PDB file of C-alpha atoms in Angstrom:
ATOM      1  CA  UNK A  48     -26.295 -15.948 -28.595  1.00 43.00           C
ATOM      2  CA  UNK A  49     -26.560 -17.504 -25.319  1.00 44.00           C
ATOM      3  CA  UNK A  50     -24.661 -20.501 -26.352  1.00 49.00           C
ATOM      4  CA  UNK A  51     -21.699 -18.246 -28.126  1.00 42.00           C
ATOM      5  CA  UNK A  52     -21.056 -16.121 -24.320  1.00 42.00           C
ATOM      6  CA  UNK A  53     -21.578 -19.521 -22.354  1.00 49.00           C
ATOM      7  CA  UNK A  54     -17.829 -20.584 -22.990  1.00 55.00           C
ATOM      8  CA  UNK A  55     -16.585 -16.969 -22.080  1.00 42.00           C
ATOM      9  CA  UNK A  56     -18.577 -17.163 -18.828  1.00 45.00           C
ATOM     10  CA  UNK A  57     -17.949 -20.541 -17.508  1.00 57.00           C
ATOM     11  CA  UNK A  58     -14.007 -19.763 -18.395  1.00 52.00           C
ATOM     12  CA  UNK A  59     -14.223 -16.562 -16.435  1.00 46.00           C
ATOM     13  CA  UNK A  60     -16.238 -18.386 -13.259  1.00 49.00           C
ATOM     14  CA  UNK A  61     -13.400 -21.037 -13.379  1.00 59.00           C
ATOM     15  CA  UNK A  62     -10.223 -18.752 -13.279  1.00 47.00           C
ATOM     16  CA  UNK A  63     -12.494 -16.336 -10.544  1.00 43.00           C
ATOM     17  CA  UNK A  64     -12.904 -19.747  -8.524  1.00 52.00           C
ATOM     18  CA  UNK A  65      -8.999 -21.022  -8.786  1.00 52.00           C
ATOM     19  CA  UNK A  66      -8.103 -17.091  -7.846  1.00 41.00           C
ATOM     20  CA  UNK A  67     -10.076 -17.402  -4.830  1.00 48.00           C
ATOM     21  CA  UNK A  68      -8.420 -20.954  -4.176  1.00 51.00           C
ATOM     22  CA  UNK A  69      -4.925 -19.732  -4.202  1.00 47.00           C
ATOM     23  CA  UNK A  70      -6.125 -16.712  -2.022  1.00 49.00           C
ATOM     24  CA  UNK A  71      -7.309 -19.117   0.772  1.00 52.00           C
ATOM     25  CA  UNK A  72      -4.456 -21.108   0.184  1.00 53.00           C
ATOM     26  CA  UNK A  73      -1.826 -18.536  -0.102  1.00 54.00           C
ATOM     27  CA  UNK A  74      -3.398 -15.592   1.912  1.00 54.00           C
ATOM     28  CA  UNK A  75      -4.977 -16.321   5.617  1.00 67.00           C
ATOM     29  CA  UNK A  76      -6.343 -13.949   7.999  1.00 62.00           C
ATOM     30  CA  UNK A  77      -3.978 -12.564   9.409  1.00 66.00           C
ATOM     31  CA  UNK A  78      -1.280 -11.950   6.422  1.00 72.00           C
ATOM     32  CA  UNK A  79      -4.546 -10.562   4.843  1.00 77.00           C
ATOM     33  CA  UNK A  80      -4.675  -8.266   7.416  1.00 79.00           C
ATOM     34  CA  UNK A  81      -1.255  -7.172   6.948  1.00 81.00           C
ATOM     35  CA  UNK A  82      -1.410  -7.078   2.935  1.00 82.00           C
ATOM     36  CA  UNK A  83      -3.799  -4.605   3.511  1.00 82.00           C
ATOM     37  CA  UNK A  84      -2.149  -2.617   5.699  1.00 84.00           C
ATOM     38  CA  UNK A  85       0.889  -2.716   3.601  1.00 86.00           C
ATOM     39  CA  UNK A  86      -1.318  -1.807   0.890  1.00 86.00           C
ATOM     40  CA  UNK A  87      -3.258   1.626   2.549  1.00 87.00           C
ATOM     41  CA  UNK A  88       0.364   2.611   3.244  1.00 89.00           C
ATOM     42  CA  UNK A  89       2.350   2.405   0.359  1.00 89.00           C
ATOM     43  CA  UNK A  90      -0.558   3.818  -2.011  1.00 90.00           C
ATOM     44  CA  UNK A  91      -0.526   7.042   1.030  1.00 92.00           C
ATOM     45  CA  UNK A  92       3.282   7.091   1.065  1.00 92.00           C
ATOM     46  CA  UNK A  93       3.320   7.132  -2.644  1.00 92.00           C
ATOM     47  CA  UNK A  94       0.747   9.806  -3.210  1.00 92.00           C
ATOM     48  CA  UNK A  95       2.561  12.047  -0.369  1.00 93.00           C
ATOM     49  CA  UNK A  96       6.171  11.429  -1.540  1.00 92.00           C
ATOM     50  CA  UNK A  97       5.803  11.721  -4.927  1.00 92.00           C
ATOM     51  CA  UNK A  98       3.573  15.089  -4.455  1.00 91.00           C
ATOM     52  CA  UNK A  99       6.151  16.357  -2.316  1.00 90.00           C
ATOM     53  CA  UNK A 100       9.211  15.183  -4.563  1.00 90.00           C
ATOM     54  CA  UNK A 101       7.420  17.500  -7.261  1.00 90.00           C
ATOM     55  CA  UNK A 102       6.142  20.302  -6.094  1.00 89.00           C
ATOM     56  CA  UNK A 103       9.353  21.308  -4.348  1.00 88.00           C
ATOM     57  CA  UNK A 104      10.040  21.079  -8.091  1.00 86.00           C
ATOM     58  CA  UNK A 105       7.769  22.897  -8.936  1.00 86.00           C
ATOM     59  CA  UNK A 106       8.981  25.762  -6.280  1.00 85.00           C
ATOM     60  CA  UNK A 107      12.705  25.793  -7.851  1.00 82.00           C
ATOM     61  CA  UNK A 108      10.542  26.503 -11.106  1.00 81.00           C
ATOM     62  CA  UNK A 109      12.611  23.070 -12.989  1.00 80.00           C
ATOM     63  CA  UNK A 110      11.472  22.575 -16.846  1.00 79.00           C
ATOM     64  CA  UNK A 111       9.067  19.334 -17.340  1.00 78.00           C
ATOM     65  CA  UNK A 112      11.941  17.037 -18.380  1.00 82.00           C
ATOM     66  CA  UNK A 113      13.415  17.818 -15.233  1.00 83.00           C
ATOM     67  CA  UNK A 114      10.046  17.378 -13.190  1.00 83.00           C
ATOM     68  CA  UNK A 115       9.094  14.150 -14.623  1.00 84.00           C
ATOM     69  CA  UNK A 116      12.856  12.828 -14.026  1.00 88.00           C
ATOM     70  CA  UNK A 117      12.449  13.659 -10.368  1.00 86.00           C
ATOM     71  CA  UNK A 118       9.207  11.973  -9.977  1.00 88.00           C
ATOM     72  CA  UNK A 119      10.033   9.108 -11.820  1.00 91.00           C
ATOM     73  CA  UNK A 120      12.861   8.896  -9.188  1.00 91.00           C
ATOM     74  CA  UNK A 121      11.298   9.639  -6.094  1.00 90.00           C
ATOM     75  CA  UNK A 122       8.456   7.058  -7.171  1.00 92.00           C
ATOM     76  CA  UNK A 123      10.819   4.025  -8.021  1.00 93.00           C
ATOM     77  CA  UNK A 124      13.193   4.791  -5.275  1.00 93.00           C
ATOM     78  CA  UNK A 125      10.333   5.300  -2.625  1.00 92.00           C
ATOM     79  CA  UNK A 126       8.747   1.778  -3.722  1.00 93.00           C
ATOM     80  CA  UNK A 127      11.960   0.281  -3.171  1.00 94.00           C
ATOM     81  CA  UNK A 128      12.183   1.957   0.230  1.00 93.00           C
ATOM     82  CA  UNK A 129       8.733   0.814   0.726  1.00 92.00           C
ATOM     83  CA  UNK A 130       8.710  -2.645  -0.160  1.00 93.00           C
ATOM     84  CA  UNK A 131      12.649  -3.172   1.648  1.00 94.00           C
ATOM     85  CA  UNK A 132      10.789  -1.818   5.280  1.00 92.00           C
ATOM     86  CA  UNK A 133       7.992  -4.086   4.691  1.00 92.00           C
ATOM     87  CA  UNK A 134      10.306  -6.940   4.214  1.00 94.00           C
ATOM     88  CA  UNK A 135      12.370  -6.213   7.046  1.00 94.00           C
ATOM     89  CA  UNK A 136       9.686  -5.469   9.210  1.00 91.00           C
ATOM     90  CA  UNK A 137       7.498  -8.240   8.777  1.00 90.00           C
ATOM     91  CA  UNK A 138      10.589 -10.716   8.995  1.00 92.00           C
ATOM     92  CA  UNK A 139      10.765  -9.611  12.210  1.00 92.00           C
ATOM     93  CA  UNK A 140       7.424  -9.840  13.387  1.00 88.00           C
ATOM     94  CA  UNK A 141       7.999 -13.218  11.561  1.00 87.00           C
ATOM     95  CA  UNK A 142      10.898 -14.465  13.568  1.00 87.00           C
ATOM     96  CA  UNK A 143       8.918 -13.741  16.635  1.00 84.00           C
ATOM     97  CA  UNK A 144       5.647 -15.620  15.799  1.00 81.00           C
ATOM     98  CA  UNK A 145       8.351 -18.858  14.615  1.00 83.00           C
ATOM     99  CA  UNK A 146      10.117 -18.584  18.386  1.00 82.00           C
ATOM    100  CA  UNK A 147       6.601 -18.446  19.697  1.00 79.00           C
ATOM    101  CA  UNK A 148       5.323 -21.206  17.946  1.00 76.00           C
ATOM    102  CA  UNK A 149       8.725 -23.028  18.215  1.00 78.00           C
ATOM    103  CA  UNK A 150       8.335 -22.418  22.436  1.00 76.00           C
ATOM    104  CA  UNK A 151       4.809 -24.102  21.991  1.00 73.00           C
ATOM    105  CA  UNK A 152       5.846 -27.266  20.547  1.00 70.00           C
ATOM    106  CA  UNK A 153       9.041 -27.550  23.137  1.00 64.00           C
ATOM    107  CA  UNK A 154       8.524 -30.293  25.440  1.00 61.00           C
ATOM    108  CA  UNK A 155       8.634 -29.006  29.298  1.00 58.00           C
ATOM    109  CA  UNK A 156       9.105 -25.553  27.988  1.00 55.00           C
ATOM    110  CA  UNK A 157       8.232 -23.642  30.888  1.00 54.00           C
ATOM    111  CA  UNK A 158       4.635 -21.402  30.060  1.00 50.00           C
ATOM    112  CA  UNK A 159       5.017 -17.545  30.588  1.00 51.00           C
ATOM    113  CA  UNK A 160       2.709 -15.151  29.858  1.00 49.00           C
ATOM    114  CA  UNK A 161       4.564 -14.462  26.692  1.00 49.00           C
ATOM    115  CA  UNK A 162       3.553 -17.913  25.646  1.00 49.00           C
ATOM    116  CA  UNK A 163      -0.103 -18.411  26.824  1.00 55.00           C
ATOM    117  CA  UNK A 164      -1.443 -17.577  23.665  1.00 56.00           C
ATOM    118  CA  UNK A 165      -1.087 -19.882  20.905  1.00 65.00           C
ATOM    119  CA  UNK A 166      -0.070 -19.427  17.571  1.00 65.00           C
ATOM    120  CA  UNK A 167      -0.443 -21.414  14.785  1.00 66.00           C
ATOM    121  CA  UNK A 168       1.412 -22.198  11.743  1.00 67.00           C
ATOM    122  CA  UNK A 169      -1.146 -20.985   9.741  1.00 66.00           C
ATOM    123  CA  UNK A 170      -1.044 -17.371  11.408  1.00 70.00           C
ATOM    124  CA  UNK A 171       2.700 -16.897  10.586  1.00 78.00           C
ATOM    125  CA  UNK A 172       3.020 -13.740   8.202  1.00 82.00           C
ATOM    126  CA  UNK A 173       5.047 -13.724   4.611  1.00 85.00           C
ATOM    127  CA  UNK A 174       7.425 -10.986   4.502  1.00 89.00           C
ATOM    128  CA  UNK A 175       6.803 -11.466   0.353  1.00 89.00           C
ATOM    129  CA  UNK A 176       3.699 -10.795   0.342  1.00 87.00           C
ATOM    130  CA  UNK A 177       3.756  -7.239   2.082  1.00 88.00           C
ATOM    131  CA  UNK A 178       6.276  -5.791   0.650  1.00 92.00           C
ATOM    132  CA  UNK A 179       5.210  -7.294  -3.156  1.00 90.00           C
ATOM    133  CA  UNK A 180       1.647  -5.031  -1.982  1.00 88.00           C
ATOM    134  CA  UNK A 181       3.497  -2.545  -0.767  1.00 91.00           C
ATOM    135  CA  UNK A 182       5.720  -1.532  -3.957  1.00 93.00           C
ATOM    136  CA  UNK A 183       3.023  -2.245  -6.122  1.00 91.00           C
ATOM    137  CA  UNK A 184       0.455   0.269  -3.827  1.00 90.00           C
ATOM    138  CA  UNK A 185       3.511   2.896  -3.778  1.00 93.00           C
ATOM    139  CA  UNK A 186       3.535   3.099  -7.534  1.00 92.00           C
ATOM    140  CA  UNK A 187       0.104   3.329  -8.100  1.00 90.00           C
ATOM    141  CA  UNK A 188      -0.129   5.931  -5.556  1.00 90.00           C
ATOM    142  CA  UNK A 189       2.678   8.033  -6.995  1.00 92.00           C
ATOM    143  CA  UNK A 190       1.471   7.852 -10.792  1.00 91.00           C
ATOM    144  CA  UNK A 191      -1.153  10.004  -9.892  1.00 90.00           C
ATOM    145  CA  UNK A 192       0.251  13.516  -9.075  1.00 90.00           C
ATOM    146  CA  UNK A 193       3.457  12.544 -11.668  1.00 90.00           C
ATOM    147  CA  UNK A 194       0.465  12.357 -14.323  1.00 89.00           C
ATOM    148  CA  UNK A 195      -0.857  15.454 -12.848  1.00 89.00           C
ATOM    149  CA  UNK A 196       2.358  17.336 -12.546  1.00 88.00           C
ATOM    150  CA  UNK A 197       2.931  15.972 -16.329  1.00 86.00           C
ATOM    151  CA  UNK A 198       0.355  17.115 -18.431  1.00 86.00           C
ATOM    152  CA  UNK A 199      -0.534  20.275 -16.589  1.00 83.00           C
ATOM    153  CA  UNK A 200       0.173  23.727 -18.230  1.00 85.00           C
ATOM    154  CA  UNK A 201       2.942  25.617 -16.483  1.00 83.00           C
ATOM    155  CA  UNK A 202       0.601  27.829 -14.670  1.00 86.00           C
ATOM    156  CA  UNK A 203      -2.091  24.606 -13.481  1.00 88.00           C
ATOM    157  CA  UNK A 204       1.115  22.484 -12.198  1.00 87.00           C
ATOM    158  CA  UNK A 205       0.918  23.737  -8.543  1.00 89.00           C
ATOM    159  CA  UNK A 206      -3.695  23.562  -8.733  1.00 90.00           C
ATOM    160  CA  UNK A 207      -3.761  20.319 -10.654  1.00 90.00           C
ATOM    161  CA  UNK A 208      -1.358  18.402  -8.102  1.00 91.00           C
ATOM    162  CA  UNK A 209      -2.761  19.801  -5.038  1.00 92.00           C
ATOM    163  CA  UNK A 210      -6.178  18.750  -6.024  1.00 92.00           C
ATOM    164  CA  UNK A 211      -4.794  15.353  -7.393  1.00 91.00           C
ATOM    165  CA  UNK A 212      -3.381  14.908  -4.617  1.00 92.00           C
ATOM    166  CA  UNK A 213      -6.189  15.616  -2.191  1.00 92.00           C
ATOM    167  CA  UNK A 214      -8.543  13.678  -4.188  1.00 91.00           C
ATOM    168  CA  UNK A 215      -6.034  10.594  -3.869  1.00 91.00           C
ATOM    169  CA  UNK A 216      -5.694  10.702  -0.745  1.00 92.00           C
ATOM    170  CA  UNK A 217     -10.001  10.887  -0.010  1.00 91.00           C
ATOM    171  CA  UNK A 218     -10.052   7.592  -1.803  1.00 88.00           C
ATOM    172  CA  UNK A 219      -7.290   5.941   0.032  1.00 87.00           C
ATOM    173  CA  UNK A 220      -8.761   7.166   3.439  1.00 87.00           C
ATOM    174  CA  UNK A 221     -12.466   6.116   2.177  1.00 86.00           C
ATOM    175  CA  UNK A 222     -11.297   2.426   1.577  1.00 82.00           C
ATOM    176  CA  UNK A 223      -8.834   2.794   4.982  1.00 79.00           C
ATOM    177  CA  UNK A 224     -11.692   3.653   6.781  1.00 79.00           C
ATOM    178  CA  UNK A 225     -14.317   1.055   5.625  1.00 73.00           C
ATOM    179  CA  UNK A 226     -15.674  -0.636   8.089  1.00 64.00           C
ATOM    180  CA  UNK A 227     -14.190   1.005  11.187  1.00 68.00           C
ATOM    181  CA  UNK A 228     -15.875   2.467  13.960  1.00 73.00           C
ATOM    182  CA  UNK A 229     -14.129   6.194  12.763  1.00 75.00           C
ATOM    183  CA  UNK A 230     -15.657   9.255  11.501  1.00 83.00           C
ATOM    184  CA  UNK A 231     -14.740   8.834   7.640  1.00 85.00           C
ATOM    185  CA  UNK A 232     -14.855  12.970   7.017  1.00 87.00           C
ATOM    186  CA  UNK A 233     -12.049  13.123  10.010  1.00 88.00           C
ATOM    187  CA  UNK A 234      -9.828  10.099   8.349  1.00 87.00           C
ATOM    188  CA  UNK A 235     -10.044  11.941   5.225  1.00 89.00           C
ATOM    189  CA  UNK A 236      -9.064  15.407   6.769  1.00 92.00           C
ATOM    190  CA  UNK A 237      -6.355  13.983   9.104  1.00 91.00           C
ATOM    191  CA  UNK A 238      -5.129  12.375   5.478  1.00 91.00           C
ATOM    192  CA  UNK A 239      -5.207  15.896   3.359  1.00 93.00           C
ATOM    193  CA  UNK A 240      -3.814  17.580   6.115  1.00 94.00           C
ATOM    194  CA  UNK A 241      -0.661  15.419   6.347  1.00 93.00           C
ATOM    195  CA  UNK A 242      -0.499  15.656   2.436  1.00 92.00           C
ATOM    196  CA  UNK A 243      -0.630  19.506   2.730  1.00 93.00           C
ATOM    197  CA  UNK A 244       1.414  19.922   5.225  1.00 94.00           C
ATOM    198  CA  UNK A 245       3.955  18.240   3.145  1.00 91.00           C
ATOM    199  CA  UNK A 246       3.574  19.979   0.078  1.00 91.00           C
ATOM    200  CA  UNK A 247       3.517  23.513   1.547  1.00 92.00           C
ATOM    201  CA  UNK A 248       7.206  22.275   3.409  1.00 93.00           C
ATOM    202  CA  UNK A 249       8.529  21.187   0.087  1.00 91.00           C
ATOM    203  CA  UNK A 250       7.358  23.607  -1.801  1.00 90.00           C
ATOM    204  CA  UNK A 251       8.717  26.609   0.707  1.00 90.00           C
ATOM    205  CA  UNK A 252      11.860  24.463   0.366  1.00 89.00           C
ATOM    206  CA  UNK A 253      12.031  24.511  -3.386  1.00 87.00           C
ATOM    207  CA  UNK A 254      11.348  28.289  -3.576  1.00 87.00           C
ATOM    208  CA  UNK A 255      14.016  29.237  -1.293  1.00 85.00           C
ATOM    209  CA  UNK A 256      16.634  26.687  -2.545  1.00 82.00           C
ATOM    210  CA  UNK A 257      15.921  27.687  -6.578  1.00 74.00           C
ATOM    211  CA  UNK A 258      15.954  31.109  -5.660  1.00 58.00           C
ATOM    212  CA  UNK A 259      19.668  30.547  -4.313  1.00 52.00           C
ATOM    213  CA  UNK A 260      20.771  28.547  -6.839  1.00 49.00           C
ATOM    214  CA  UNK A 261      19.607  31.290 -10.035  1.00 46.00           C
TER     215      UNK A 261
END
């Protein structure tokens, strides 16, 4: 028995140990950093969005084709959004650790405080990278009250995303907050309250504009 797993195991240790190769090689400490930020961000953005997107809705009291339609759309178009500021922004930030490490390398380049700390090439960010982590986070994040929204009963729709939502949100704050020198129960209510805040606004908005429109 021992000798029929041994193959599985030694095949799953070597891709584990290339995976963590191409992370060192690939991912450094400070674009790690930012792929996680990217990350927390784009799941919370997703979760909110996408929660808002359908419970306003919900509010205009829209069938379930035209429910999932709008989720599907706010999800896809939000991870674009998403992953296009993420590009943008850390190609910025990118272009600014380049001119610093470009002013470093400048013979008689004249040292400014700007300049007294060093950079080095392996510091520089990838613009790729966070906004590959953000789009995929967004999606994820979204999918959850879309499936909740989905295959909830008429009368559950509004219950089941709320506490979908809420829930979604604990775990993103739980894994934002490991580690850090914050209260975790007041990162987790700072988190639903945003969320609620939003729905209630999107959902008041939904009533009042479906109520005009029949």
């Amino acid at each position: 028995m021992t000798r029929f797993f041994y193959p599985f195991f030694e095949g799953m240790y070597e891709m584990l140990t290339t995976l963590k190769q191409w992370q060192d090689r690939y991912f450094h400490f400070w674009d790690r950093l930012n792929v996680l930020r990217a990350g927390i961000l784009g799941a919370n953005d997703g979760i909110i969005s996408v929660s808002g997107i359908v419970l306003g809705a919900v509010g205009a009291d829209m069938s379930n084709t035209t429910l999932f339609i709008s989720g599907i759309s706010g999800m896809v178009a939000g991870a674009c959004s998403m992953a296009g500021g993420e590009f943008v922004s850390v190609s910025a930030q990118k272009d600014v650790q380049l001119a610093k490490l470009n002013a470093q390398t400048t013979p008689n380049q004249r040292v400014t405080d700007f300049y007294q700390t060093r950079i080095h090439e392996i510091d520089l960010l990838n613009p790729l990278h966070a906004a590959t982590m953000s789009f995929l986070s967004f999606l994820l994040g979204a999918v959850i009250p879309l499936l909740a929204i989905s295959l909830s009963a008429p009368a559950w729709r509004l219950t089941n995303t709320l506490l979908a939502m809420a829930a979604a949100l604990t775990i993103n704050a739980t894994v934002s907050a490991h580690n850090a020198e914050v209260p975790l129960a007041k990162v987790i209510l700072r988190n639903i309250l945003v969320g609620l805040v939003t729905a209630l606004v999107t959902y008041v908005m939904g009533t009042l504009l479906g109520g005009n429109v029949g």
